[in-house]
Structure formats: C-alpha cells, structure tokens
Amino acid sequence: MIPSSPVPGRLPGTSAPETGLVDVEGTTRSGKEEITGESDSSEVKEFKEGGYGWMVVFSVALVNAHTWGLNSSYAVFLAYYLRSGDIAGSSSLAFAFVGGLSISISLLVSPLVTWCIGRFGTIPTFRIGVVFEAISFVGASFSTHIYHLILSQGVCFGIGLGFCFTATVGVVPQWFVKRRSFANAVATSGSGFGGLTYSLATNAMITNLGLPWAFRILAIVAFVVNGGCSLILRDRNKAVGAKHVPFHLDLFKLPEYWLFLGWGFFSLMSYVIVVFSITDYAQQVGFSASQGSLAAAIFNLSQGIGRPLIGLASDHVGRLNVAGLGTLTAGVVAFFLWVFAGKSYPGLIIYALFGAFAGIIWPCVAPVGAEVVGLSLLPAALSIYWLVLVLPATFAEVIGLMLRTSGVDGYLNVQIFTGVMYIASFMSIWLLRSWKLQQMEILGTMDDPLAVEAPNAVQSGAKASENGRPRSYIVNMFVFRHV
C-alpha cells in the first residue's frame, strides 16, 4: 500500500490543509472558510459561475491556437527539413532536437514565469511571451544553418511559448466550479484547431511562398492575435488565494504528487513523438507530403473537437476516471490501429481521429492537479510539473527518430515504444485514482457526493473507518465511482 497524506491537499507537517477544502466540484474554499466553516458572503456574491469567464476561455483558446497550435505545425516543418537539404550542417536528430527543444524550453522557464506572475502580474508576463514568439519566427525566417534554427525556432520560440502558456494555464479554472473541466477543455481545444489550421496553412505557404515568408506571416499573425488576447484576459489570483511560488518542495513529500508527475512524464513522452512524427511517418510509408500534412491536420482537428467532449465527460463521469481511461485508449489505439492499420491511408486517418486521447494530458492536467493539491497550490504544483516534463519534451522525438529504421515498417519500434509509454502513464493515473478513492473513504464521503470536507472531517472519517480498514490501492483500481 502506498502511503499518503491524511487529507487531500494537506502537505506533511502542516496543521491545516494548505490548499483549502475540496467540495463536490473539486474547488477549494478560502482560508476563512477552512477555519470557520463559513464562506465569505461578499466573495460568493462577487463570483458567478462562468460570466466573464467565457471571455477568458475564448481568449485562452486563441492563445493556445497561436502557441501550441503553431508548435504542432513543426511536424510540417520537420518533414520539409528532412527532405529539402536547405539547412546547412544538419541531421535528422538535430531537426528532432529543435522540435523537442521548443517544448522543453517552454517547460524549463515555468518557474521563472511563475515568479514573474507573482511579481508583475499575469498580463505583463503573458505579453513578454507574445514578443518572444514573434521574434522567434522572424529569426527563423533568416535561418540558413542548424544553429540558427536551434536559437530561433527552438530556444526563442520555447521562451515565448513558456511565458504564454504558463501565464494562462491556471486562469480558466479560477472562473468555474461545476463546469471547470469543460471550460478548461474548451480553452485547450484551441491548440487542436490551431494545429489543424496551421498544419494545412504552413504546408501551403511553404509550397507557394517559400519557407522564409511562411515564418514571417506566422510571426505577424501570432503577434496580432496574442496581443489582442492580452487585452481581454483577466485572472482571479487574489480571489482564490493563488500561491505563485516557483518551488514548493513540500509537494515532493506527497506520494500522490509523484503519481501525478508519472502520468504527465510518460504521457508527454508519447504525445511528442506522435505529434511530431505523424507527417514524416505518412511519407515514409508512401504517402505524399500533402497527405501527410492532412493526417496531421485531422489529428489536430480531433484534439480541437475532442477536448471539449473530454472536459464535459470529466465533469459528469469524474476527472480522474476520464483522464485514466483516455490515457488507456491512447495506448490501445497506438498498438492496434497505428501499428496494424497505419500503413493504409484510411487506417492512418482513423488513427488520427483518436488525437484527442493522445493529448489528453492537456485538457485534464489542471483539473486533475486541483483534485490532487487543491486550487491555491495549483500554480506551484504546475510550476514543478512543467519542470519535470522538460526531459520527455526534449528527448522524446530524438528517441523516436533513433528508433526509426528504413522501409515501410521503419516506424514499428517507435509505435511500440509509444504504446508502452501510454500504458505506463495509465498505470500512474489509475493508481492516483485509487489514492483519491481511499481518501474519500477515510473522510467518509464515498456515499455522499454532496459532502464537503469540514474541519472535523478527519475525525468523522476516522470514526467511520473504525468499523473497517479502508480498501487498498490495488482493490480500488477495480472499483468504479465518480472521482
């Protein structure tokens, strides 16, 4: 049995829950409500479910479309680089490193971004990212050597992506309670629709206008759209008591947080390989460049449509349930669809339609993180989370290309590795779900979905558990409940 903290969201050695109390929707109560058991009536009147929050969702969706969506178009750039020979001093591994570097740098700067948010605010921090992203594309348009791409499309774009993403990822959950997962998923769906748009547009621009002008057009569009979003975006950091601390090391004392990290680590390892390799895979098995970009576009379309549906299901079926089963689905389709059907174009398109499950970490990470550590500690938890994910982000596509061989079956090792990583990710999230079920049992809230963790919940839970020992983690893996 895996040891755990006595109350969800309570850090070891603290006398009261650090993150507040979790209600039926997974939200956290304010410090005043923790102590007195009464809510601040002025705050309740001030905050209304949704409202301006839907404008925040719209703006974050556009930001995701013009950050992560643009990053997804690197699959098209990668396929072009591998076949054009336009970049001097390059190799397939160097090009793969550029794509992975953009993601890893974005995660690596997350502690700095978290500190900037606490020091300067969300909007000024976000605008720093807008500028860096535009500069990166302009710089990439003049690239002739591989180190030019590493500095521009890798490092500079990664900094811009990191500032934009980290500044906005925790904002949407602050505006919603009952529909938190759905709203967060709608916001993250922007990356899917952005990837769809720019996978097709980038290929067309490179073909008709050339690589340099494709980059310059993307720079202009990204700067205008993201800059406009900075005028709409609003946060509720003060209202929810968000702690923007870059490193809250006590989180590492929570075994459940390690399971949360494991889910993200293995999931991102697979996701990066799939999203960057699908265009090159299509061309390796004999399809044209336009067919490869279409497969990547459909993969992103699946994410755009599927993520709101995943969020909607999470609110009704359970956030950990959906995150776990979605991760398992990604592993199963990698083994049975990508491996066996991917060499035919209709089969590859069917596999691409499961793209929402391949990237399920993105619509689920913030709501699941709130379930694990609470809303107030979520910024600190995600700051460390992104830092840990630097390794898979940097080396996933490098590993993928190293596993790739020649011929029609050249991606078989890559496909198997991807499937195994998804299964490992599923095991982590499913054990995390077992922890959550045990906490609900200890607190005596298993049969009362409307129960709220009150200050005396531990005592009542202890009294309830005197009649029997809580189920083990292994047993809870086979218990299905809304969680």
XYZ file of C-alpha atoms in Angstrom:
483
model
C 0.000 0.000 0.000
C 1.273 3.431 -0.932
C 1.394 5.867 1.989
C -0.406 9.151 1.553
C -1.178 12.381 3.288
C -4.149 12.152 5.679
C -6.245 14.734 3.839
C -6.217 15.606 0.125
C -4.323 18.854 -0.369
C -2.683 18.837 3.076
C 1.085 18.968 2.989
C 3.065 16.942 5.529
C 3.861 18.847 8.696
C 1.083 21.418 8.314
C -1.615 21.820 10.894
C -4.315 22.784 8.416
C -4.909 21.987 4.761
C -2.567 24.179 2.751
C -4.849 24.252 -0.217
C -8.230 24.667 1.404
C -11.243 22.419 1.404
C -12.403 20.453 -1.577
C -16.103 20.486 -2.340
C -18.053 18.185 -4.595
C -16.841 20.001 -7.695
C -13.192 19.861 -6.617
C -12.915 23.552 -5.793
C -11.049 24.903 -2.834
C -12.502 27.072 -0.103
C -10.843 30.212 1.155
C -8.738 30.199 4.306
C -11.559 31.854 6.236
C -13.973 29.149 5.179
C -11.489 26.452 6.236
C -11.285 27.728 9.770
C -14.848 28.855 10.447
C -16.733 26.559 8.111
C -18.497 29.645 6.741
C -17.987 31.209 3.341
C -17.195 34.845 2.723
C -20.543 36.146 1.519
C -19.006 39.075 -0.345
C -16.780 36.720 -2.331
C -19.734 34.443 -3.130
C -21.724 37.445 -4.409
C -18.764 38.690 -6.417
C -18.031 35.382 -8.119
C -20.554 33.963 -10.564
C -20.078 30.707 -12.426
C -18.965 31.497 -15.970
C -19.980 35.059 -16.852
C -16.851 36.906 -17.977
C -15.123 33.569 -17.546
C -16.345 32.574 -21.020
C -14.477 35.557 -22.473
C -11.402 34.278 -20.630
C -11.985 30.818 -22.129
C -12.249 32.351 -25.612
C -9.042 34.339 -25.223
C -7.075 31.394 -23.787
C -8.335 29.183 -26.638
C -6.964 31.717 -29.145
C -3.684 31.859 -27.253
C -3.404 28.061 -27.344
C -4.181 28.099 -31.075
C -1.358 30.554 -31.696
C 1.187 28.905 -29.397
C 0.679 25.150 -29.125
C -1.216 25.085 -32.420
C 1.671 26.786 -34.175
C 4.086 24.439 -32.426
C 2.152 21.458 -33.817
C 2.890 22.725 -37.322
C 6.530 21.825 -36.662
C 5.578 18.368 -37.961
C 5.234 20.000 -41.393
C 8.487 21.936 -40.989
C 10.258 18.748 -39.854
C 9.097 16.784 -42.887
C 10.286 19.664 -45.106
C 13.675 19.927 -43.379
C 14.302 16.180 -43.633
C 13.823 16.223 -47.412
C 14.865 19.679 -48.640
C 18.522 19.961 -47.597
C 18.142 23.749 -47.298
C 19.632 23.944 -43.789
C 23.418 23.545 -43.613
C 25.157 21.372 -41.024
C 22.002 19.478 -40.128
C 20.904 15.912 -39.449
C 17.604 14.215 -38.691
C 18.455 14.090 -34.980
C 19.328 17.804 -34.972
C 15.965 18.667 -36.507
C 14.205 16.445 -33.970
C 16.118 18.207 -31.207
C 14.835 21.595 -32.417
C 11.214 20.466 -32.088
C 11.736 18.920 -28.677
C 13.747 21.924 -27.516
C 10.865 24.311 -28.164
C 8.657 22.343 -25.766
C 11.346 21.655 -23.176
C 12.408 25.321 -23.001
C 8.774 26.324 -22.556
C 8.553 23.991 -19.565
C 12.005 24.897 -18.249
C 11.133 28.570 -17.893
C 7.907 27.814 -15.975
C 9.409 28.573 -12.512
C 10.652 31.930 -13.821
C 7.224 32.635 -15.335
C 5.510 31.683 -12.084
C 7.747 34.120 -10.200
C 7.034 36.853 -12.775
C 3.291 36.358 -12.380
C 3.579 36.800 -8.630
C 5.857 39.823 -9.044
C 4.415 41.642 -12.077
C 1.014 40.065 -12.744
C -0.454 37.717 -15.332
C -0.906 40.138 -18.252
C 2.599 41.730 -18.299
C 4.135 38.252 -18.025
C 1.973 36.984 -20.871
C 2.984 39.908 -23.095
C 6.652 39.007 -22.680
C 5.839 35.660 -24.281
C 3.964 37.336 -27.146
C 7.055 39.352 -28.069
C 9.463 36.403 -27.835
C 7.258 34.223 -30.028
C 7.049 36.820 -32.801
C 10.820 37.379 -32.669
C 11.435 33.624 -32.928
C 9.550 33.287 -36.215
C 11.221 36.346 -37.708
C 14.613 34.942 -36.713
C 13.751 31.513 -38.151
C 12.872 33.138 -41.495
C 16.538 34.117 -41.922
C 17.962 30.748 -40.804
C 20.458 29.017 -43.077
C 22.313 26.821 -40.544
C 21.067 24.404 -37.930
C 22.278 26.531 -35.030
C 20.096 29.371 -36.376
C 17.053 27.109 -36.038
C 18.109 25.941 -32.590
C 18.316 29.530 -31.335
C 15.172 30.806 -33.074
C 12.629 28.020 -33.605
C 13.984 26.115 -30.594
C 15.120 28.388 -27.739
C 13.409 31.702 -28.547
C 10.092 30.138 -29.521
C 10.276 27.930 -26.421
C 10.673 31.001 -24.193
C 7.691 32.678 -25.868
C 5.588 29.528 -25.615
C 6.530 29.056 -21.963
C 5.605 32.600 -20.941
C 2.295 32.490 -22.831
C 1.292 29.006 -21.696
C 2.333 29.157 -18.044
C 0.739 32.593 -17.632
C -2.634 31.379 -18.953
C -2.896 27.693 -17.994
C -4.169 28.318 -14.463
C -6.537 31.176 -15.271
C -9.576 29.342 -16.673
C -10.118 27.025 -13.631
C -10.396 30.149 -11.447
C -13.610 31.193 -13.211
C -15.539 27.922 -12.998
C -16.715 25.361 -10.457
C -19.334 22.998 -11.868
C -18.085 23.298 -15.438
C -14.386 23.601 -14.657
C -13.224 20.619 -16.700
C -15.437 21.547 -19.659
C -14.274 25.165 -19.677
C -10.630 24.145 -19.371
C -11.039 21.618 -22.192
C -12.678 24.214 -24.453
C -9.707 26.508 -23.835
C -7.189 23.760 -24.609
C -9.127 22.761 -27.738
C -7.716 25.922 -29.280
C -4.399 24.154 -29.732
C -6.140 21.446 -31.753
C -7.936 23.873 -34.036
C -4.767 25.927 -34.316
C -2.794 22.829 -35.215
C -5.415 21.925 -37.822
C -5.286 25.380 -39.383
C -1.530 25.791 -39.379
C -0.689 22.228 -40.447
C -2.548 22.939 -43.681
C -1.629 26.629 -43.964
C 2.074 26.092 -43.284
C 2.373 23.430 -45.964
C 0.558 25.717 -48.443
C 2.686 28.755 -47.548
C 5.950 26.822 -47.871
C 4.856 25.463 -51.265
C 3.619 28.767 -52.688
C 5.609 31.476 -50.876
C 8.730 29.688 -49.654
C 9.983 28.938 -46.155
C 11.124 32.483 -45.144
C 7.786 34.167 -45.878
C 5.876 31.335 -44.235
C 7.703 32.159 -40.992
C 7.153 35.921 -41.371
C 3.419 35.542 -41.927
C 3.154 33.309 -38.870
C 5.043 35.924 -36.834
C 2.617 38.680 -37.807
C -0.499 36.595 -37.184
C 0.719 35.312 -33.804
C 1.704 38.781 -32.589
C -1.613 40.380 -33.575
C -3.845 37.638 -32.171
C -1.957 37.035 -28.927
C -1.542 40.765 -28.382
C -5.284 41.209 -28.756
C -5.929 38.411 -26.274
C -3.785 40.192 -23.686
C -6.408 42.959 -23.677
C -9.229 40.516 -22.880
C -7.588 38.150 -20.402
C -8.336 38.547 -16.668
C -7.330 36.424 -13.669
C -8.759 35.883 -10.172
C -5.474 35.229 -8.388
C -6.349 37.324 -5.339
C -9.863 35.920 -5.025
C -8.726 32.294 -4.935
C -5.563 32.981 -2.928
C -3.304 31.539 -5.634
C 0.262 30.972 -4.432
C 2.657 31.712 -7.289
C 5.691 30.098 -5.694
C 8.174 28.636 -8.221
C 9.275 25.765 -5.959
C 7.027 24.353 -3.236
C 9.334 21.451 -2.378
C 6.984 20.005 0.243
C 4.908 18.720 -2.670
C 7.554 16.064 -3.239
C 6.636 14.594 0.155
C 3.235 13.621 -1.246
C 3.271 10.183 -2.962
C 0.139 11.153 -4.864
C 2.027 14.069 -6.411
C 4.667 11.633 -7.702
C 1.898 9.622 -9.386
C 0.608 12.855 -10.912
C 4.118 13.543 -12.248
C 4.415 9.996 -13.600
C 1.177 10.346 -15.545
C 2.457 13.514 -17.225
C 6.003 12.257 -17.810
C 5.049 9.088 -19.708
C 2.102 10.715 -21.470
C 4.177 13.593 -22.817
C 6.908 11.185 -23.938
C 4.351 9.513 -26.216
C 2.480 12.632 -27.274
C 5.560 14.496 -28.528
C 6.576 11.526 -30.671
C 3.131 11.191 -32.229
C 2.509 14.875 -32.925
C 5.945 15.473 -34.496
C 6.235 12.149 -36.350
C 2.859 11.653 -37.985
C 3.675 13.694 -41.118
C 7.062 12.029 -41.657
C 5.537 8.607 -40.920
C 2.930 9.164 -43.633
C 5.617 9.994 -46.187
C 7.802 7.064 -45.126
C 5.029 4.546 -45.780
C 4.466 6.039 -49.233
C 2.006 8.916 -48.969
C 2.573 12.396 -50.392
C 3.565 15.491 -48.429
C 0.057 16.916 -48.743
C -1.443 13.653 -47.481
C 0.961 13.712 -44.549
C 0.001 17.275 -43.644
C -3.682 16.306 -43.951
C -3.147 13.429 -41.497
C -1.515 15.861 -39.072
C -4.382 18.306 -39.605
C -7.009 15.650 -38.831
C -5.024 14.643 -35.750
C -5.253 18.240 -34.559
C -8.917 18.519 -35.569
C -9.604 15.526 -33.341
C -7.989 17.366 -30.460
C -9.980 20.511 -31.182
C -13.319 18.700 -31.217
C -12.480 16.009 -28.690
C -11.095 18.112 -25.849
C -14.393 19.887 -25.026
C -16.116 16.495 -25.087
C -13.441 15.133 -22.743
C -13.998 18.078 -20.422
C -17.752 17.606 -20.492
C -17.348 13.912 -19.696
C -14.892 14.733 -16.900
C -17.443 16.935 -15.127
C -20.120 14.226 -15.325
C -18.166 10.961 -15.054
C -15.189 12.084 -12.971
C -11.942 13.858 -13.801
C -9.613 11.037 -12.780
C -11.859 8.442 -14.428
C -11.766 10.200 -17.792
C -8.054 11.032 -17.588
C -7.221 7.404 -16.840
C -9.492 5.771 -19.405
C -8.493 8.300 -22.065
C -4.806 7.553 -21.490
C -5.512 3.818 -21.735
C -7.360 4.397 -25.016
C -4.341 6.239 -26.434
C -2.126 3.242 -25.649
C -4.545 0.701 -27.085
C -5.057 2.555 -30.380
C -1.289 3.025 -30.744
C -0.849 -0.747 -30.612
C -3.885 -1.869 -32.589
C -4.618 0.969 -35.012
C -1.340 2.752 -35.693
C 0.701 -0.473 -35.916
C -1.710 -2.621 -37.922
C -3.765 -0.108 -39.910
C -1.445 2.889 -40.212
C 0.227 1.720 -43.425
C -3.042 2.243 -45.310
C -4.138 5.847 -45.665
C -7.708 5.282 -44.405
C -6.224 3.459 -41.396
C -3.864 6.357 -40.667
C -6.784 8.808 -40.831
C -8.774 6.649 -38.390
C -5.802 6.642 -36.019
C -5.502 10.422 -36.369
C -9.137 10.730 -35.277
C -8.042 9.490 -31.838
C -5.757 12.510 -31.418
C -7.863 13.835 -28.536
C -6.856 10.853 -26.423
C -3.194 11.090 -27.447
C -3.013 14.583 -25.955
C -5.404 14.006 -23.061
C -2.892 15.427 -20.596
C -3.623 18.967 -21.822
C -7.385 19.242 -21.128
C -7.074 17.210 -17.921
C -3.859 18.366 -16.233
C -5.230 21.461 -14.458
C -8.492 19.878 -13.191
C -6.675 16.711 -12.090
C -3.965 18.804 -10.437
C -6.657 20.686 -8.500
C -8.004 17.332 -7.285
C -4.548 16.356 -6.037
C -3.196 19.525 -4.395
C -6.099 21.985 -4.379
C -6.670 25.202 -6.298
C -4.498 27.572 -4.280
C -1.391 25.374 -4.611
C -2.071 24.549 -8.257
C 0.294 27.236 -9.702
C 3.181 25.978 -7.549
C 2.364 22.339 -8.347
C 2.215 23.009 -12.092
C 5.449 25.021 -11.963
C 7.313 21.936 -10.732
C 5.229 19.723 -13.026
C 6.352 21.530 -16.180
C 9.950 21.464 -14.986
C 9.869 17.676 -14.588
C 8.387 17.328 -18.082
C 11.418 19.031 -19.622
C 13.158 15.663 -20.050
C 10.476 13.904 -22.108
C 9.804 17.093 -24.073
C 13.485 17.419 -25.015
C 14.345 13.839 -25.868
C 11.070 12.171 -26.924
C 11.341 12.946 -30.630
C 15.092 12.298 -30.560
C 14.364 8.827 -29.149
C 11.653 8.379 -31.753
C 13.962 9.132 -34.681
C 16.698 6.942 -33.177
C 14.230 4.045 -33.055
C 13.123 4.694 -36.644
C 14.587 2.435 -39.335
C 14.220 2.379 -43.112
C 11.395 0.866 -45.100
C 7.644 0.689 -44.773
C 7.936 -0.883 -41.298
C 10.578 1.601 -40.180
C 8.329 3.097 -37.506
C 7.408 -0.204 -35.827
C 9.816 0.281 -32.904
C 8.566 3.835 -32.486
C 4.953 2.677 -32.413
C 5.644 0.012 -29.798
C 7.603 2.448 -27.622
C 4.771 4.972 -27.853
C 2.181 2.399 -26.817
C 4.254 1.220 -23.855
C 4.697 4.786 -22.608
C 0.950 5.392 -22.736
C 0.285 2.213 -20.744
C 2.839 3.312 -18.121
C 1.083 6.682 -17.972
C -2.265 4.939 -17.479
C -0.901 2.895 -14.558
C 0.264 6.097 -12.844
C -3.066 7.922 -13.181
C -5.062 4.834 -12.197
C -3.039 4.440 -9.006
C -3.612 8.140 -8.366
C -7.322 7.490 -8.758
C -7.042 4.680 -6.195
C -5.438 7.141 -3.769
C -8.315 9.567 -4.282
C -10.869 6.825 -3.621
C -9.090 5.868 -0.406
C -9.117 9.494 0.750
C -12.847 9.695 0.083
C -13.345 6.513 2.084
C -11.252 7.756 5.005
C -13.168 11.041 5.043
C -16.496 9.249 4.919
C -17.647 10.895 1.662
C -17.914 7.771 -0.511
C -21.704 7.521 -0.319
C -22.448 11.234 -0.081
C -21.347 13.063 -3.240
C -22.575 16.354 -1.787
C -20.403 16.076 1.309
C -17.916 18.863 1.924
C -14.664 18.420 3.771
C -15.218 20.250 7.042
C -12.608 20.825 9.767
C -13.934 17.807 11.611
C -13.969 15.579 8.535
C -10.873 13.692 9.659
C -12.474 12.865 12.996
C -15.726 11.722 11.402
C -13.795 9.798 8.772
C -11.686 8.143 11.448
C -14.852 7.214 13.339
C -16.330 5.785 10.140
C -13.189 3.797 9.380
C -13.109 2.211 12.843
C -15.555 -0.389 11.571
C -13.231 -1.487 8.815
C -9.889 -0.744 7.225
C -10.000 1.331 4.015
C -9.578 -0.616 0.806
C -6.063 -0.965 -0.561
C -4.866 0.807 -3.684
C -4.952 -2.421 -5.687
C -8.570 -3.138 -4.758
C -9.567 0.439 -5.554
C -8.204 0.049 -9.082
C -11.210 -2.183 -9.794
C -13.797 -0.021 -8.028
C -15.687 2.329 -10.324
C -17.010 5.524 -8.788
C -17.321 9.147 -9.769
C -13.889 10.570 -8.957
